[in-house]
Amino acid sequence: MPATKFKRILLKLSGEVLMGSGQFGIDPATCERVAREVKAAKEAGLEICMVVGGGNIFRGLAGAAQGFDRASADYMGMLATVMNALAMQNALEKAGVETRVQSAIPMASVCEPYIRRKAERHMQKGRVVLFAAGTGLPFFTTDTTAALRAAEMNCDALFKGTSVDGVYNADPKKVSTATRYDALSFNRVLADDLKVMDASAVALCRDNDIPIVVFNIRDEGNLTAVLRGEGTSTIVKNDA
């Protein structure tokens, strides 16, 4: 894969991606496929850090809707992201990629605590750093975590891997005539309430001039294709 215009990226994966074709839980084969793509991007010279959601195991907002206290439900969701980060760490290490998991909720027996300067050093040494447990605080999504960590790590872009190939003017799974955007401005996303990421994450990326690239991670090889500028995706940036 030829060099890209980005040197350092944050890859945000929804927890649902790790389910594969299942209805819940973690599919090892999917983790291994994603790990191969991350390895290919690493071999192209990119520095990569990752945030993985927890919706395949437990989603705080859904738990609150079922009667859990919202703060407690969010903490449960944060623990689910730690499980996903450990699963991706295992897959990446099996693929020969050196990694570190850092958690915003300290759990020294399992992974490192989140320390920005230490994470920076890991990335400089060529390791993939997986940020787990969200921000460590309830009421914040992993989208916001991804934007925050991308800013803290001075990333050139935030790549959001989902189950759709970009941003549409309507849900393409429900509306057959939905139109995909090639490029959007942050302000357009916020004004039109387009479901790219939550508003705080979009605003944080806008204020720190970090483009968001939305693409379908379920299609094998799509991450490397999008990094080459060949795959289908939508880019959200300030000057779109």
mmCIF file of C-alpha atoms in Angstrom, residues 22-210:
data_model
loop_
_atom_site.group_PDB
_atom_site.id
_atom_site.type_symbol
_atom_site.label_atom_id
_atom_site.label_comp_id
_atom_site.label_asym_id
_atom_site.label_seq_id
_atom_site.Cartn_x
_atom_site.Cartn_y
_atom_site.Cartn_z
ATOM 1 C CA GLY A 22 -23.725 -12.804 15.115
ATOM 2 C CA GLN A 23 -26.301 -10.991 17.205
ATOM 3 C CA PHE A 24 -24.071 -10.238 20.185
ATOM 4 C CA GLY A 25 -20.645 -10.956 21.655
ATOM 5 C CA ILE A 26 -17.222 -11.075 20.009
ATOM 6 C CA ASP A 27 -16.429 -12.988 16.808
ATOM 7 C CA PRO A 28 -12.721 -14.004 16.812
ATOM 8 C CA ALA A 29 -12.613 -14.273 13.008
ATOM 9 C CA THR A 30 -13.813 -10.668 12.649
ATOM 10 C CA CYS A 31 -11.211 -9.475 15.151
ATOM 11 C CA GLU A 32 -8.512 -11.287 13.170
ATOM 12 C CA ARG A 33 -9.681 -9.746 9.876
ATOM 13 C CA VAL A 34 -9.660 -6.228 11.326
ATOM 14 C CA ALA A 35 -6.225 -6.922 12.838
ATOM 15 C CA ARG A 36 -4.875 -7.857 9.386
ATOM 16 C CA GLU A 37 -6.100 -4.553 7.976
ATOM 17 C CA VAL A 38 -4.582 -2.587 10.843
ATOM 18 C CA LYS A 39 -1.314 -4.438 10.298
ATOM 19 C CA ALA A 40 -1.357 -3.522 6.588
ATOM 20 C CA ALA A 41 -1.882 0.135 7.496
ATOM 21 C CA LYS A 42 0.967 -0.066 10.007
ATOM 22 C CA GLU A 43 3.254 -1.557 7.358
ATOM 23 C CA ALA A 44 2.427 1.422 5.141
ATOM 24 C CA GLY A 45 4.032 3.645 7.763
ATOM 25 C CA LEU A 46 1.002 4.847 9.699
ATOM 26 C CA GLU A 47 0.906 5.343 13.454
ATOM 27 C CA ILE A 48 -2.420 4.017 14.730
ATOM 28 C CA CYS A 49 -4.411 4.205 17.937
ATOM 29 C CA MET A 50 -7.884 2.747 18.413
ATOM 30 C CA VAL A 51 -11.118 3.161 20.328
ATOM 31 C CA VAL A 52 -13.675 0.331 20.286
ATOM 32 C CA GLY A 53 -17.268 0.728 21.447
ATOM 33 C CA GLY A 54 -19.081 -1.766 23.647
ATOM 34 C CA GLY A 55 -22.492 -2.073 22.027
ATOM 35 C CA ASN A 56 -21.981 -5.741 21.146
ATOM 36 C CA ILE A 57 -21.922 -6.520 24.876
ATOM 37 C CA PHE A 58 -23.722 -3.730 26.736
ATOM 38 C CA ARG A 59 -24.873 -0.233 25.805
ATOM 39 C CA GLY A 60 -25.343 2.224 28.650
ATOM 40 C CA LEU A 61 -28.181 4.201 27.080
ATOM 41 C CA ALA A 62 -30.120 1.036 26.279
ATOM 42 C CA GLY A 63 -29.507 -0.252 29.795
ATOM 43 C CA ALA A 64 -30.844 3.004 31.252
ATOM 44 C CA ALA A 65 -33.965 2.669 29.106
ATOM 45 C CA GLN A 66 -34.552 -0.757 30.661
ATOM 46 C CA GLY A 67 -34.438 0.604 34.201
ATOM 47 C CA PHE A 68 -30.750 0.796 35.150
ATOM 48 C CA ASP A 69 -29.458 3.983 36.690
ATOM 49 C CA ARG A 70 -27.872 5.849 33.750
ATOM 50 C CA ALA A 71 -24.502 6.403 35.417
ATOM 51 C CA SER A 72 -24.263 2.758 36.509
ATOM 52 C CA ALA A 73 -25.315 1.600 33.042
ATOM 53 C CA ASP A 74 -22.619 3.750 31.449
ATOM 54 C CA TYR A 75 -19.961 2.293 33.732
ATOM 55 C CA MET A 76 -21.102 -1.180 32.695
ATOM 56 C CA GLY A 77 -20.749 -0.117 29.064
ATOM 57 C CA MET A 78 -17.218 1.134 29.773
ATOM 58 C CA LEU A 79 -16.259 -2.290 31.117
ATOM 59 C CA ALA A 80 -17.618 -3.823 27.896
ATOM 60 C CA THR A 81 -15.202 -1.658 25.899
ATOM 61 C CA VAL A 82 -12.317 -3.052 27.949
ATOM 62 C CA MET A 83 -13.331 -6.583 26.948
ATOM 63 C CA ASN A 84 -13.417 -5.540 23.286
ATOM 64 C CA ALA A 85 -10.047 -3.795 23.541
ATOM 65 C CA LEU A 86 -8.497 -6.943 25.019
ATOM 66 C CA ALA A 87 -10.036 -9.034 22.218
ATOM 67 C CA MET A 88 -8.551 -6.709 19.582
ATOM 68 C CA GLN A 89 -5.221 -6.679 21.418
ATOM 69 C CA ASN A 90 -5.125 -10.475 21.268
ATOM 70 C CA ALA A 91 -5.907 -10.476 17.535
ATOM 71 C CA LEU A 92 -3.308 -7.798 16.783
ATOM 72 C CA GLU A 93 -0.594 -9.532 18.811
ATOM 73 C CA LYS A 94 -1.344 -12.806 16.986
ATOM 74 C CA ALA A 95 -0.871 -10.904 13.723
ATOM 75 C CA GLY A 96 2.522 -9.699 14.918
ATOM 76 C CA VAL A 97 1.537 -6.150 15.862
ATOM 77 C CA GLU A 98 2.829 -4.877 19.196
ATOM 78 C CA THR A 99 0.088 -3.239 21.264
ATOM 79 C CA ARG A 100 -0.817 -1.631 24.546
ATOM 80 C CA VAL A 101 -4.274 -1.262 26.100
ATOM 81 C CA GLN A 102 -4.817 1.833 28.226
ATOM 82 C CA SER A 103 -7.967 2.171 30.317
ATOM 83 C CA ALA A 104 -9.520 5.381 31.615
ATOM 84 C CA ILE A 105 -10.707 3.305 34.586
ATOM 85 C CA PRO A 106 -7.576 1.970 36.319
ATOM 86 C CA MET A 107 -7.353 -1.839 36.392
ATOM 87 C CA ALA A 108 -3.655 -2.533 36.758
ATOM 88 C CA SER A 109 -3.948 -6.316 36.594
ATOM 89 C CA VAL A 110 -5.475 -6.129 33.119
ATOM 90 C CA CYS A 111 -4.008 -3.123 31.322
ATOM 91 C CA GLU A 112 -2.235 0.196 31.741
ATOM 92 C CA PRO A 113 -3.974 3.288 33.083
ATOM 93 C CA TYR A 114 -4.500 6.011 30.503
ATOM 94 C CA ILE A 115 -1.491 8.350 30.563
ATOM 95 C CA ARG A 116 -1.268 10.631 27.532
ATOM 96 C CA ARG A 117 2.515 10.993 27.436
ATOM 97 C CA LYS A 118 2.974 7.241 27.839
ATOM 98 C CA ALA A 119 0.513 6.593 25.015
ATOM 99 C CA GLU A 120 2.451 9.051 22.845
ATOM 100 C CA ARG A 121 5.666 7.167 23.576
ATOM 101 C CA HIS A 122 4.093 3.813 22.694
ATOM 102 C CA MET A 123 2.972 5.191 19.336
ATOM 103 C CA GLN A 124 6.394 6.651 18.626
ATOM 104 C CA LYS A 125 7.784 3.136 19.193
ATOM 105 C CA GLY A 126 5.401 1.722 16.606
ATOM 106 C CA ARG A 127 2.857 0.178 18.942
ATOM 107 C CA VAL A 128 -0.903 0.295 18.409
ATOM 108 C CA VAL A 129 -2.528 1.810 21.483
ATOM 109 C CA LEU A 130 -6.103 0.783 22.265
ATOM 110 C CA PHE A 131 -7.969 3.229 24.484
ATOM 111 C CA ALA A 132 -10.572 1.497 26.653
ATOM 112 C CA ALA A 133 -13.257 2.476 29.187
ATOM 113 C CA GLY A 134 -14.311 5.605 27.349
ATOM 114 C CA THR A 135 -13.477 8.849 29.083
ATOM 115 C CA GLY A 136 -13.839 7.142 32.453
ATOM 116 C CA LEU A 137 -16.971 9.225 33.091
ATOM 117 C CA PRO A 138 -20.669 8.465 32.526
ATOM 118 C CA PHE A 139 -22.820 10.365 30.015
ATOM 119 C CA PHE A 140 -20.061 10.442 27.386
ATOM 120 C CA THR A 141 -20.063 8.155 24.353
ATOM 121 C CA THR A 142 -17.138 6.314 22.798
ATOM 122 C CA ASP A 143 -17.554 8.689 19.835
ATOM 123 C CA THR A 144 -16.646 11.543 22.163
ATOM 124 C CA THR A 145 -13.798 9.442 23.552
ATOM 125 C CA ALA A 146 -12.477 8.880 20.033
ATOM 126 C CA ALA A 147 -12.548 12.607 19.241
ATOM 127 C CA LEU A 148 -10.906 13.450 22.565
ATOM 128 C CA ARG A 149 -8.118 10.880 22.185
ATOM 129 C CA ALA A 150 -7.559 11.888 18.553
ATOM 130 C CA ALA A 151 -7.011 15.464 19.717
ATOM 131 C CA GLU A 152 -4.776 14.418 22.616
ATOM 132 C CA MET A 153 -2.658 12.185 20.365
ATOM 133 C CA ASN A 154 -2.366 14.892 17.670
ATOM 134 C CA CYS A 155 -3.906 12.594 15.069
ATOM 135 C CA ASP A 156 -4.213 13.747 11.457
ATOM 136 C CA ALA A 157 -7.630 12.135 11.070
ATOM 137 C CA LEU A 158 -10.282 10.077 12.831
ATOM 138 C CA PHE A 159 -11.409 7.033 10.837
ATOM 139 C CA LYS A 160 -14.802 5.703 11.885
ATOM 140 C CA GLY A 161 -15.390 2.111 10.771
ATOM 141 C CA THR A 162 -19.098 1.273 10.652
ATOM 142 C CA SER A 163 -21.515 -0.994 8.769
ATOM 143 C CA VAL A 164 -22.288 1.632 6.091
ATOM 144 C CA ASP A 165 -19.970 3.127 3.466
ATOM 145 C CA GLY A 166 -20.306 6.766 4.455
ATOM 146 C CA VAL A 167 -22.768 9.428 5.558
ATOM 147 C CA TYR A 168 -26.219 9.530 3.933
ATOM 148 C CA ASN A 169 -29.075 12.022 4.002
ATOM 149 C CA ALA A 170 -31.264 9.215 5.382
ATOM 150 C CA ASP A 171 -30.750 5.730 6.784
ATOM 151 C CA PRO A 172 -29.711 3.673 3.703
ATOM 152 C CA LYS A 173 -30.889 0.495 5.422
ATOM 153 C CA LYS A 174 -34.430 1.908 5.580
ATOM 154 C CA VAL A 175 -34.582 4.362 2.652
ATOM 155 C CA SER A 176 -33.560 2.891 -0.715
ATOM 156 C CA THR A 177 -33.221 6.358 -2.293
ATOM 157 C CA ALA A 178 -30.846 7.680 0.376
ATOM 158 C CA THR A 179 -27.940 9.675 -1.073
ATOM 159 C CA ARG A 180 -24.357 9.323 0.116
ATOM 160 C CA TYR A 181 -22.181 12.391 0.560
ATOM 161 C CA ASP A 182 -18.567 12.345 -0.617
ATOM 162 C CA ALA A 183 -17.655 15.291 1.624
ATOM 163 C CA LEU A 184 -19.372 17.387 4.276
ATOM 164 C CA SER A 185 -18.470 20.265 6.538
ATOM 165 C CA PHE A 186 -18.636 19.891 10.297
ATOM 166 C CA ASN A 187 -21.159 22.723 10.479
ATOM 167 C CA ARG A 188 -23.420 21.026 7.906
ATOM 168 C CA VAL A 189 -23.349 17.808 9.921
ATOM 169 C CA LEU A 190 -24.316 19.682 13.083
ATOM 170 C CA ALA A 191 -26.944 21.891 11.414
ATOM 171 C CA ASP A 192 -28.650 18.994 9.623
ATOM 172 C CA ASP A 193 -28.246 16.645 12.612
ATOM 173 C CA LEU A 194 -26.663 13.993 10.392
ATOM 174 C CA LYS A 195 -25.869 10.848 12.356
ATOM 175 C CA VAL A 196 -22.111 10.720 11.869
ATOM 176 C CA MET A 197 -21.062 10.869 15.505
ATOM 177 C CA ASP A 198 -22.663 12.604 18.463
ATOM 178 C CA ALA A 199 -22.610 16.398 18.402
ATOM 179 C CA SER A 200 -19.916 16.821 21.052
ATOM 180 C CA ALA A 201 -17.545 14.540 19.097
ATOM 181 C CA VAL A 202 -18.188 16.418 15.831
ATOM 182 C CA ALA A 203 -17.660 19.789 17.517
ATOM 183 C CA LEU A 204 -14.443 18.587 19.150
ATOM 184 C CA CYS A 205 -13.062 17.415 15.795
ATOM 185 C CA ARG A 206 -14.137 20.683 14.159
ATOM 186 C CA ASP A 207 -12.450 22.825 16.791
ATOM 187 C CA ASN A 208 -9.218 20.809 16.509
ATOM 188 C CA ASP A 209 -9.367 20.533 12.697
ATOM 189 C CA ILE A 210 -9.380 16.718 12.701
#
